[in-house]
mmCIF file of C-alpha atoms and ligand atoms in Angstrom:
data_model
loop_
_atom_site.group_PDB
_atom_site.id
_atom_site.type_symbol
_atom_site.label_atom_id
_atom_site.label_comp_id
_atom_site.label_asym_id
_atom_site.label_seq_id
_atom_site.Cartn_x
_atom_site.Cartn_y
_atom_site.Cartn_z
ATOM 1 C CA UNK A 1 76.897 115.698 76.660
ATOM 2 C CA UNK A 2 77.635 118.189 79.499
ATOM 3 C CA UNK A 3 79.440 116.694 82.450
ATOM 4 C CA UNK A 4 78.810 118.854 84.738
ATOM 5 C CA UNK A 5 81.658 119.263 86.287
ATOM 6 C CA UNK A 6 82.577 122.799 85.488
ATOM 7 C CA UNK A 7 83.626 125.238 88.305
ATOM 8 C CA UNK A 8 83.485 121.889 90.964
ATOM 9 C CA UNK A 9 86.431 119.873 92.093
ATOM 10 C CA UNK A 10 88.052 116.678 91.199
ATOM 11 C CA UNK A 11 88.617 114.817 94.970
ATOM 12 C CA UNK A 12 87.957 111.165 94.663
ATOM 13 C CA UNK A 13 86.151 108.772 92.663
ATOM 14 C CA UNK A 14 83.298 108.377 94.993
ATOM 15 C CA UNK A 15 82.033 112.027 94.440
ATOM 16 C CA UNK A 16 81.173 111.026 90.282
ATOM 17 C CA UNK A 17 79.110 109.209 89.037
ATOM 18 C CA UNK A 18 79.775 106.264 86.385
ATOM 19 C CA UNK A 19 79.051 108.568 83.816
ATOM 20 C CA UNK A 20 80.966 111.721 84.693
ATOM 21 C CA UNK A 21 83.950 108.875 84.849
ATOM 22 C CA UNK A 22 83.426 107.754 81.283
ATOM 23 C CA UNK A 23 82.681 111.140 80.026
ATOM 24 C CA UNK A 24 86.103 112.151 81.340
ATOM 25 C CA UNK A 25 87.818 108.985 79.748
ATOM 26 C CA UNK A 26 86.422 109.840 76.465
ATOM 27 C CA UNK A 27 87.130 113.774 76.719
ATOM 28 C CA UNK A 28 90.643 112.497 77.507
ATOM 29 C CA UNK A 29 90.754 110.570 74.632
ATOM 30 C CA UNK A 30 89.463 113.268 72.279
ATOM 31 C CA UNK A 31 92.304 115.513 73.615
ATOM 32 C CA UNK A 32 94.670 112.435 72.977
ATOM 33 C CA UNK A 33 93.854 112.282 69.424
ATOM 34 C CA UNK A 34 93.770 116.166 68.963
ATOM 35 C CA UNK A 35 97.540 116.602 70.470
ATOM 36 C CA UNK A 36 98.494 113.558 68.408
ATOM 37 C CA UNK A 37 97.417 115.137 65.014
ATOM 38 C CA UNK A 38 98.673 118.537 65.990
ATOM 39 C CA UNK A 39 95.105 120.082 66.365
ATOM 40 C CA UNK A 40 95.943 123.371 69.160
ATOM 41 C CA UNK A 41 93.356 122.904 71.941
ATOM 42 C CA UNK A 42 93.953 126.398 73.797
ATOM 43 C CA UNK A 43 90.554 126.014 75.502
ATOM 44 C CA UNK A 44 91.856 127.359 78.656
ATOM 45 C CA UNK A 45 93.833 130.692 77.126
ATOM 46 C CA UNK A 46 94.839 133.062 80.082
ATOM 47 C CA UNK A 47 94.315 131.432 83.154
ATOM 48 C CA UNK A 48 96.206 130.116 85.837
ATOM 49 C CA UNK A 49 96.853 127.401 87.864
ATOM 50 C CA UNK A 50 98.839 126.260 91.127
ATOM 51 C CA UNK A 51 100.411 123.461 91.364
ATOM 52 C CA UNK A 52 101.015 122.236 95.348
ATOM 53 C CA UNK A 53 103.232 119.278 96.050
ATOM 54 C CA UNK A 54 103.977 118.209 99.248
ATOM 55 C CA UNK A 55 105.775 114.866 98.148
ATOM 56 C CA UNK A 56 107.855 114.632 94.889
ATOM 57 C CA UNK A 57 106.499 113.560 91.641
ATOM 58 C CA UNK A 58 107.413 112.945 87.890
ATOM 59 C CA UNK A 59 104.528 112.166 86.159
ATOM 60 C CA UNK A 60 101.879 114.005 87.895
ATOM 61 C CA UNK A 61 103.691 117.179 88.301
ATOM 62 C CA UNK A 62 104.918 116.614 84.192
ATOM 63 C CA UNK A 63 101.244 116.166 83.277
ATOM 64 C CA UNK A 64 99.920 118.912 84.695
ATOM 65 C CA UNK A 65 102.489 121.106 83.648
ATOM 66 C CA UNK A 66 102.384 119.880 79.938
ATOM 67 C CA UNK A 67 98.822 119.717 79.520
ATOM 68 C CA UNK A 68 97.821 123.344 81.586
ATOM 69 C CA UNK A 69 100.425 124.764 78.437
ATOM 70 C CA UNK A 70 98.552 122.986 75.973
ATOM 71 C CA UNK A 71 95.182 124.166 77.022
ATOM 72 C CA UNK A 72 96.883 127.535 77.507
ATOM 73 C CA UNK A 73 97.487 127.841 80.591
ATOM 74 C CA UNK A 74 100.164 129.355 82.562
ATOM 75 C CA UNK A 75 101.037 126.720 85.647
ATOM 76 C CA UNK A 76 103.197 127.843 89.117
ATOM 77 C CA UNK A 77 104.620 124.423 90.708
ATOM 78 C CA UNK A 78 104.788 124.803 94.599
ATOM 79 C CA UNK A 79 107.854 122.394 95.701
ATOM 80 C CA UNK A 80 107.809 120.712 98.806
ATOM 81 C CA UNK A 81 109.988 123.408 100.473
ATOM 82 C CA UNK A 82 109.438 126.356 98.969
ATOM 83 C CA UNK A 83 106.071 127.445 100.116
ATOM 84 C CA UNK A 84 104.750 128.048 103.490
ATOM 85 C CA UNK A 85 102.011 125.693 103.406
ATOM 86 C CA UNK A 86 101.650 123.878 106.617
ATOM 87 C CA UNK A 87 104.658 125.247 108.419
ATOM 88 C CA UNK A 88 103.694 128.634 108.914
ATOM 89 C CA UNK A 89 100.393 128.851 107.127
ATOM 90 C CA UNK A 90 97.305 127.260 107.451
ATOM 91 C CA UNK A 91 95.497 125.028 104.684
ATOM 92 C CA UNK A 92 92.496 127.281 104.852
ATOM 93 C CA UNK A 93 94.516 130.557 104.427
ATOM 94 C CA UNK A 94 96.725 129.036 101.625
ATOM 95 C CA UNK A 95 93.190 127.735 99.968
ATOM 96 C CA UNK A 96 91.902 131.820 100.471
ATOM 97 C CA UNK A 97 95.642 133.321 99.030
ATOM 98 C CA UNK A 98 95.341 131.045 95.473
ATOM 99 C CA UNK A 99 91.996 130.946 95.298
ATOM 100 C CA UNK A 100 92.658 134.802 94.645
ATOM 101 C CA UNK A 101 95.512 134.392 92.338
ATOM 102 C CA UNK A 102 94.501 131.257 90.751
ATOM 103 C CA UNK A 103 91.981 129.333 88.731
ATOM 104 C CA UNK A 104 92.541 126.251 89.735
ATOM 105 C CA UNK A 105 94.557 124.467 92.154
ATOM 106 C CA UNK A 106 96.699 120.555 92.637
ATOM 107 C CA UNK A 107 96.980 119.637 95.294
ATOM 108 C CA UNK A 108 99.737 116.616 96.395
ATOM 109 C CA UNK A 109 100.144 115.623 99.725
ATOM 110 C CA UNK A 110 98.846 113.885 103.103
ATOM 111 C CA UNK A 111 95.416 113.592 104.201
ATOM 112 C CA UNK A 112 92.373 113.221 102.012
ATOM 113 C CA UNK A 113 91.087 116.295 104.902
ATOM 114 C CA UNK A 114 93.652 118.641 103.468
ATOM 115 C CA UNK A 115 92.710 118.759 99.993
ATOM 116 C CA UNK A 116 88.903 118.507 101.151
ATOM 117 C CA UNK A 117 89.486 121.127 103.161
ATOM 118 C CA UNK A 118 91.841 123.165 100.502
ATOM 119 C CA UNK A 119 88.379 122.901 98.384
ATOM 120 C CA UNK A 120 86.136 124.031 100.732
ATOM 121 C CA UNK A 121 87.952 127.390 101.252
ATOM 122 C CA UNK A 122 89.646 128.448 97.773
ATOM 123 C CA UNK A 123 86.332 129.003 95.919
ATOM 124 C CA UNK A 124 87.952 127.748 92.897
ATOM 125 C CA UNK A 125 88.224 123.694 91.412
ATOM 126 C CA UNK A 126 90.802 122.105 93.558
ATOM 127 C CA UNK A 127 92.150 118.684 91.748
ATOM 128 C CA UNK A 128 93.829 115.405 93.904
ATOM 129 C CA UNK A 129 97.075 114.982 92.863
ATOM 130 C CA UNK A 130 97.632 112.312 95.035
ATOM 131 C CA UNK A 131 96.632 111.869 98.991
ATOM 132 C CA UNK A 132 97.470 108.860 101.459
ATOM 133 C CA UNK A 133 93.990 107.560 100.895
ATOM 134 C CA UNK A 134 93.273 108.364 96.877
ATOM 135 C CA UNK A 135 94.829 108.853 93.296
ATOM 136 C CA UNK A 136 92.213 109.809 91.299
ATOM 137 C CA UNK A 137 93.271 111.101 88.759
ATOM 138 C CA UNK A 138 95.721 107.816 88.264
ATOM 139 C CA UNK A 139 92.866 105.412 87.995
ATOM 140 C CA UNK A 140 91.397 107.737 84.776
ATOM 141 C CA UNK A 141 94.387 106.891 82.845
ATOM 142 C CA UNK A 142 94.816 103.735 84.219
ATOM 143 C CA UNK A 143 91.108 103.399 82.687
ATOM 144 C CA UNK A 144 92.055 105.219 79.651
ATOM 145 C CA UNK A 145 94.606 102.409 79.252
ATOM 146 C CA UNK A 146 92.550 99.651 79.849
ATOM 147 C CA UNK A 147 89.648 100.985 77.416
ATOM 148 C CA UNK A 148 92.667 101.536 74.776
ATOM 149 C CA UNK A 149 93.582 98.043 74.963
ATOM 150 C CA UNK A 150 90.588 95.566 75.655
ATOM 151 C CA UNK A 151 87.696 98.423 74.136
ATOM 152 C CA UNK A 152 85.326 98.348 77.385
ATOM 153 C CA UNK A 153 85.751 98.525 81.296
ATOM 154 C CA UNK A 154 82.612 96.683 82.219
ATOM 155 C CA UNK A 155 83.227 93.239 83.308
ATOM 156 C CA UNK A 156 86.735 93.476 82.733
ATOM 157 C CA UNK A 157 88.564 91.609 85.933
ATOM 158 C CA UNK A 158 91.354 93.591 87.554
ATOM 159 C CA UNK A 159 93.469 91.676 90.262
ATOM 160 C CA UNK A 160 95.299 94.448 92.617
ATOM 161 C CA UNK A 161 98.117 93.072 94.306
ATOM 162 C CA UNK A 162 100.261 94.482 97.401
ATOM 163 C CA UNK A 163 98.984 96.825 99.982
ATOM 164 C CA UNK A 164 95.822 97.132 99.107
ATOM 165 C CA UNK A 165 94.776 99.815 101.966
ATOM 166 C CA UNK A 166 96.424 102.820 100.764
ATOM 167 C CA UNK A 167 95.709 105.007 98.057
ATOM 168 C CA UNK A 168 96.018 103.030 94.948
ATOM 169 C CA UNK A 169 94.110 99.943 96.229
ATOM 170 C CA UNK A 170 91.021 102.083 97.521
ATOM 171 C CA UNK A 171 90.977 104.383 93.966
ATOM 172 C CA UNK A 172 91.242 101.277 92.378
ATOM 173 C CA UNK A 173 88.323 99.314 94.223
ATOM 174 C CA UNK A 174 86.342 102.518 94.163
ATOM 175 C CA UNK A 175 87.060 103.091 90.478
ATOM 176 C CA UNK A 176 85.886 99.026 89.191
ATOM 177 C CA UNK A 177 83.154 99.360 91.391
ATOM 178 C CA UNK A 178 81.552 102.878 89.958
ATOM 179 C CA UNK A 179 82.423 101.189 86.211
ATOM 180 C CA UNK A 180 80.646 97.867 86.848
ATOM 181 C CA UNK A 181 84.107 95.788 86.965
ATOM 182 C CA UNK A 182 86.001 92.449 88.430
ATOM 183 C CA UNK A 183 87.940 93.488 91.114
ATOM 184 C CA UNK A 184 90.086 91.598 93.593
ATOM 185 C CA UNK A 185 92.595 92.699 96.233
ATOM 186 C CA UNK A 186 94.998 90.246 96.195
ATOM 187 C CA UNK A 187 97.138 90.631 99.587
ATOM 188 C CA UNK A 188 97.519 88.952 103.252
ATOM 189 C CA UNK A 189 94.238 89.672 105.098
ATOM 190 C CA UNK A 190 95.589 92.739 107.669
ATOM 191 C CA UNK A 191 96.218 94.630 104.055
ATOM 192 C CA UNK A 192 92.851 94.675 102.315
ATOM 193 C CA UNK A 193 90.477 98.233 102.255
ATOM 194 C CA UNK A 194 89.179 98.915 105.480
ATOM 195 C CA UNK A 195 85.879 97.732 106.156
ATOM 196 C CA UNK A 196 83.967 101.248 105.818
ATOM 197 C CA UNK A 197 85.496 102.155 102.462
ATOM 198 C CA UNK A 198 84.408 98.290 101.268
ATOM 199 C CA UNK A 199 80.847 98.454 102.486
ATOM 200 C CA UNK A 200 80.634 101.856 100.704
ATOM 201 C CA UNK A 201 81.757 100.175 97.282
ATOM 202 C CA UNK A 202 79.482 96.916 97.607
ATOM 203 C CA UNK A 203 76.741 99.510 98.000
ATOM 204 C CA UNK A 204 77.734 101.164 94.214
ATOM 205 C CA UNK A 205 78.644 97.814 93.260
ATOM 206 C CA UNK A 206 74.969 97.061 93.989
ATOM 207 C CA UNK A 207 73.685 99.025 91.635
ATOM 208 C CA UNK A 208 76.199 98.888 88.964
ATOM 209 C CA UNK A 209 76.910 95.070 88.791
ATOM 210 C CA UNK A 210 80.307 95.063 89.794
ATOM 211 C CA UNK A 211 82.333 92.248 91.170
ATOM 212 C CA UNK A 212 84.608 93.014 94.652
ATOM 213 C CA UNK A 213 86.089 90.215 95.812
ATOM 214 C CA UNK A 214 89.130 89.799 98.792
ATOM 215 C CA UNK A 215 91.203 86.944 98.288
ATOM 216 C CA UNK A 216 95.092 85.852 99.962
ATOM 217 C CA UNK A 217 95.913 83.073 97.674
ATOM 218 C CA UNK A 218 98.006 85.003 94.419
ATOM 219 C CA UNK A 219 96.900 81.407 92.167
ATOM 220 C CA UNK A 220 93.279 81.541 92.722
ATOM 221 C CA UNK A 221 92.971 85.827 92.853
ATOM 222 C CA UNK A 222 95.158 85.885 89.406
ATOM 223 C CA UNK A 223 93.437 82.752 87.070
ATOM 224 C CA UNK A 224 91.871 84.270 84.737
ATOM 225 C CA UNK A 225 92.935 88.657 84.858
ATOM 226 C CA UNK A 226 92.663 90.672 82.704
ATOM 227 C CA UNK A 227 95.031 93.083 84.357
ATOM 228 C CA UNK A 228 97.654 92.338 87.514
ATOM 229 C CA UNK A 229 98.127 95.678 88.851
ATOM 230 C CA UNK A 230 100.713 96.319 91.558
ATOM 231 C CA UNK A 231 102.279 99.779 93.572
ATOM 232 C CA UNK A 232 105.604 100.183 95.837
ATOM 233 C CA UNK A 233 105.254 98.032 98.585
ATOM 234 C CA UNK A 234 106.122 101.533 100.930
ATOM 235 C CA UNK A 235 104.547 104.574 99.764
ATOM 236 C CA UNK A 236 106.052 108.288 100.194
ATOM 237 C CA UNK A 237 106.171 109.815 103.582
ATOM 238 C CA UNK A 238 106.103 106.032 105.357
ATOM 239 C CA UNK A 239 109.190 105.346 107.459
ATOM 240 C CA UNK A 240 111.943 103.285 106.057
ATOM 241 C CA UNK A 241 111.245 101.056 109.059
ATOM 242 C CA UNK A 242 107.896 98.929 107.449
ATOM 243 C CA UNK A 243 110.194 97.940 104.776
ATOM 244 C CA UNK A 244 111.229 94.834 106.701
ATOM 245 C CA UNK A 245 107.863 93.808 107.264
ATOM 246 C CA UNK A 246 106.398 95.029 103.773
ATOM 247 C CA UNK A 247 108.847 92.677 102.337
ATOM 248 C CA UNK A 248 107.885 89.600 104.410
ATOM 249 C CA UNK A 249 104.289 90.195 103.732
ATOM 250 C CA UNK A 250 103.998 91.108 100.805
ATOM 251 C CA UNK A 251 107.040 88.949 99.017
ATOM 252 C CA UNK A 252 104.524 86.011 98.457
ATOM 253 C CA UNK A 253 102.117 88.726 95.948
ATOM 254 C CA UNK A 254 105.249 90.296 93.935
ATOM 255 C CA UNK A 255 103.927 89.889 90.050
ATOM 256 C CA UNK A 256 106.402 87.110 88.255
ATOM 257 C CA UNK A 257 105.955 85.132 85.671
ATOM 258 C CA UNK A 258 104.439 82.328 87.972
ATOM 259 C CA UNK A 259 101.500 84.756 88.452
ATOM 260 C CA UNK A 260 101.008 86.450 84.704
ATOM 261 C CA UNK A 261 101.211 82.739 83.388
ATOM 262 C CA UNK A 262 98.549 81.816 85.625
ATOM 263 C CA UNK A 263 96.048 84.354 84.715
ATOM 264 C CA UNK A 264 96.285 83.646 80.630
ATOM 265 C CA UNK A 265 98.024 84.654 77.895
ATOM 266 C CA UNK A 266 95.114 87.856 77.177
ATOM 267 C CA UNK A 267 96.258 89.700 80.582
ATOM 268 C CA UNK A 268 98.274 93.110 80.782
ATOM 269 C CA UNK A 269 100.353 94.309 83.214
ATOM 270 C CA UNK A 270 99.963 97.500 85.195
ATOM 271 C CA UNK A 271 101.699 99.676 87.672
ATOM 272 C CA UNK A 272 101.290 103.541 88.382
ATOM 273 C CA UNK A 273 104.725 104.044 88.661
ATOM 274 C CA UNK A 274 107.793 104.443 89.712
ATOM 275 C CA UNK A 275 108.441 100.293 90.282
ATOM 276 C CA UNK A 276 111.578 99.012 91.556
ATOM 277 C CA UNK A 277 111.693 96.213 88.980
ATOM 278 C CA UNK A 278 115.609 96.332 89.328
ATOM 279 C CA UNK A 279 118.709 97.705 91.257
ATOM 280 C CA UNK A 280 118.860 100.961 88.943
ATOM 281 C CA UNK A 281 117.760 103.094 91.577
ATOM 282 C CA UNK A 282 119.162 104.335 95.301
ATOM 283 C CA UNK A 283 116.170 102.433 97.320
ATOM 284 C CA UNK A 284 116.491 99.213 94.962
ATOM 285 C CA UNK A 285 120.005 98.936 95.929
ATOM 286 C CA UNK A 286 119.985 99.511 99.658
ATOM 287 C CA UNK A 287 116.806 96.967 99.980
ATOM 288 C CA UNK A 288 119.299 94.456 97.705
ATOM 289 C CA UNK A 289 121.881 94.699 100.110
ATOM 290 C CA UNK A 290 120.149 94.553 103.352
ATOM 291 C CA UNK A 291 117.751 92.100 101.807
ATOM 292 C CA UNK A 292 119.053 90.426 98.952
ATOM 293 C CA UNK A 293 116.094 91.363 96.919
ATOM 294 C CA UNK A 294 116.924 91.838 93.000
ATOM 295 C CA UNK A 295 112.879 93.277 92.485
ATOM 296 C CA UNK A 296 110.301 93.563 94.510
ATOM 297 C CA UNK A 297 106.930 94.706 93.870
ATOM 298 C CA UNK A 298 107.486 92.682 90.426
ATOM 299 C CA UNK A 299 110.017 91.151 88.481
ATOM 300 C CA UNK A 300 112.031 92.917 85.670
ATOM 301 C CA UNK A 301 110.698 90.270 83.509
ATOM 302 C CA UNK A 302 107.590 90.642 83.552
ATOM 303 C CA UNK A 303 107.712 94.525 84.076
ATOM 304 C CA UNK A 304 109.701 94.372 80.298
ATOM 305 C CA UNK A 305 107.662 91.867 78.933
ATOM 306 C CA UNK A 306 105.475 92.163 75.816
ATOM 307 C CA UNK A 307 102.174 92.515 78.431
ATOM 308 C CA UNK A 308 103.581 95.126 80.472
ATOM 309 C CA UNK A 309 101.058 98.675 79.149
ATOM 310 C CA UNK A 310 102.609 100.776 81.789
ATOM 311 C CA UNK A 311 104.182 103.642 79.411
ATOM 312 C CA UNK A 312 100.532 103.580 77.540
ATOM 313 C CA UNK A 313 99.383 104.290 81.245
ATOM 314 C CA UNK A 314 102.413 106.592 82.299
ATOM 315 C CA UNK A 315 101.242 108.863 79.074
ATOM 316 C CA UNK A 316 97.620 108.824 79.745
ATOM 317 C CA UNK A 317 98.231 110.373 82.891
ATOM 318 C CA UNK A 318 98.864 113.505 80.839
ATOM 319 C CA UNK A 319 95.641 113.191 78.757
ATOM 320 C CA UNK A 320 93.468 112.157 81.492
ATOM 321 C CA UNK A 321 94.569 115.234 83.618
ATOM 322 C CA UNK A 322 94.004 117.796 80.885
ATOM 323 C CA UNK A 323 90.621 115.961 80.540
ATOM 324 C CA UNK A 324 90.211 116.964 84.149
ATOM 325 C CA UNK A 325 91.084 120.774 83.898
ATOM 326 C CA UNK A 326 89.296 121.467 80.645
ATOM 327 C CA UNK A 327 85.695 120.100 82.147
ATOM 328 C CA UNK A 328 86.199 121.458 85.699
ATOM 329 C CA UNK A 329 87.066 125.255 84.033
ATOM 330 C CA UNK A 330 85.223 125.411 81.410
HETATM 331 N N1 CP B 1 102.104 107.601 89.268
HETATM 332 C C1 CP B 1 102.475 108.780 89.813
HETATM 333 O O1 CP B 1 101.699 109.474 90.453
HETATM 334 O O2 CP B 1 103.764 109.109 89.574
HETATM 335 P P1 CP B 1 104.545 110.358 90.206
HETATM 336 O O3 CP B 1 104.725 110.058 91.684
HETATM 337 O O4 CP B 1 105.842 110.409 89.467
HETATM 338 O O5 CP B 1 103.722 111.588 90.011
HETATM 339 N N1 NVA B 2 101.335 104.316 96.727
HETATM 340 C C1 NVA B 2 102.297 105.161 96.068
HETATM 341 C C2 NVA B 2 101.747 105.669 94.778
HETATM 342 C C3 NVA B 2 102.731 106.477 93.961
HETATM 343 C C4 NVA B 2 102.135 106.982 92.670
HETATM 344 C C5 NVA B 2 102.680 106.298 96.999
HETATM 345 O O1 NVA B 2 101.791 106.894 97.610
HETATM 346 O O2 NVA B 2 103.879 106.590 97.122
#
C-alpha cells in the first residue's frame, strides 16, 4: 500500500492520517527485521541529507545518522554552533541554501513555526526532530514499542504523567487520539494541553473512538495502564529557574512503585529519554544537593525494573526514523 508520503514532509502527527501512522509503524518494522537479519536496504543510494540541531541530542541525532547510512545515504550534522542558522541567516534562506544541496532536511530546535516555515521554503521533505510543541517522530517508536509488546494500539490505555503541555504530552495526546487509544494526562491542572490543541484531538478522537481524558489524582489516572509514560520535568532551552517549581508540582506524579503497582501487574514503563532516575549525571546531582532529590521524574526502581521497555523504545527510534526517510524520498 502506497503511503503517500513521498516528496512531503514529516511535521507533526496531526498532518497524517491513522493510516499513514500505521503504515509507517509497519514499514519501520519491516526495516527492523531486514537490519536484524543482515538484509542491505540501500533504498536511498546517493543522496543527501542535513541534519540541523539547535539543541543537543543522542538518540535522534544517532538515528538519523545510522539509519540515512543504512539506506545509503550520506548525512551532514549541523551542531548547535557551527552553522549560521538564526544568528546571521534567516530560516527561509537556510531552507533555500539545503534545499539546493540536500534531499532532505532535520530539523531540531524551537518553534513548531521554524520547521513549518523551514518546509515551506526548501522544496525538499523537511522531518521534526524535535520542536517545543512536538516529537513526532518519538511517538512512532514509542508506538513501534507498544505494538511490539501488547500486538495492537487501539484501545490500549496510556497514562502520561508530568508536564503534559510541552512537546511530548501534545505528540502523545495527538498520537492515541489519531490511533483510537486511552489516553490520560496525568498532572496538576495549570499543566494539561492547552485547550485549542485538546478540542482539536476530541474532534479526531470523534471519529476514531479514542479515549482523552484529564485527570490530577496519580491513583485514579494510573488503575488500570497499560503504559505510565513520563519526560524531564524541564525540557532543553527552559531556564534552570522552573526547576524549583517543576519539582513542587510535579513531585506528587514522579512514577514509583506506588503508581506501577497501582495500575497492574500487565503495565510497561516508558520514557523518551534521557531520565534522571539517579545522581549519575551533572543536573541529577546539583538538583540532589539543592533539593535533596535522589530521582525525579521516576524512581531508579522502577526505571530498572523488569516493566521498564525504554531501550526497546530508545532503539526504535532508529527504525522508526529510517521508516520516515525511506517513504518521504522515495
Ligand atoms: N528522546 C530523544 O529525543 O532523545 P535525544 O534528546 O537524545 O535525541
Ligand atoms: N521534553 C524533552 C524531551 C526530550 C526528548 C525536551 O524537550 O527536552
Amino acid at each position: 500500500m502506497s503511503l503517500d508520503l513521498k516528496g512531503k514532509s514529516f511535521l507533526k502527527l496531526l498532518d497524517l492520517t491513522p493510516e499513514q501512522i500505521s503504515g509507517l509503524i509497519d514499514l519501520a518494522s519491516e526495516l527492523k527485521d531486514k537490519k536484524k537479519k543482515g538484509i542491505p536496504h540501500k533504498v536511498c543510494e546517493g543522496k543527501n541529507v542535513a541534519l540541523i540541531f539547535e539543541k543537543t541530542s543522542t538518540r535522534t541525532r544517532c538515528a538519523f545518522e545510522v539509519a540515512a547510512s543504512d539506506l545509503g545515504m550520506h548525512p551532514v550534522y549541523l551542531d548547535p554552533n557551527g552553522s549560521q542558522i538564526g544568528k546571521k541567516e534567516s530560516i527561509a534562506d537556510t531552507a533555500r541554501v539545503l534545499g539546493r544541496m540536500f534531499d532532505g532536511i532535520e530539523y531540531r530546535g524551537f518553534g513548531q513555526e521554524i520547521v513549518e516555515e523551514l518546509s515551506d521554503k526548501a522544496g525538499v521533505p523537511v522531518w521534526n526532530g524535535l520542536t517545543n510543541e512536538f516529537h513526532p517522530t518519538q511517538i512512532l517508536a514509542d508506538f513501534l514499542t507498544i505494538k511490539e509488546h501488547f500486538g495492537v494500539l487501539k484501545g490500549k490505555k496510556l497514562v502520561y504523567m508530568g508536564d503534559a503541555r510541552y512537546n511530548m504530552g501534545n505528540s502523545l495526546m495527538v498520537g492515541c487520539a489519531k490511533m483510537g487509544m486511552h489516553f490520560v494526562a496525568c498532572a496538576p491542572e495549570a499543566y494539561f494541553p492547552n485547550e485549542k490543541l485538546v478540542a482539536e484531538c476530541k474532534k479526531i478522537a470523534e471519529q476514531t473512538g479514542a479515549i482523552l481524558e484529564f485527570i490530577t489524582d496519580p491513583m485514579v489516572a494510573t488503575k488500570g495502564a497499560d503504559v505510565i509514560y513520563t519526560d524531564v520535568w524541564v525540557s532543553m532551552g527552559e531556564p534552570d529557574e522552573v526547576w524549583k517549581e517543576r519539582i513542587s508540582a510535579l513531585l506528587p506524579y514522579q512514577v514509583n512503585k506506588k503508581i506501577m503497582e497501582n495500575a497492574g501487574a500487565q503495565c510497561k514503563f516508558m520514557h523518551c529519554l534521557p531520565a534522571f532516575h539517579d545522581l549519575k549525571t551533572t543536573t541529577g546531582q546539583k538538583i540532589h544537593e539543592k533539593f535533596g532529590l535522589t530521582a525525579m521524574e521516576v524512581t531508579d526502581e522502577v526505571f530498572e525494573s523488569e516493566s521498564s521497555i525504554v531501550f526497546d523504545e530508545a532503539e526504535n527510534r532508529m527504525h522508526t526514523i529510517k521508516a520516515v526517510m525511506m517513504a518521504t524520498l522515495v
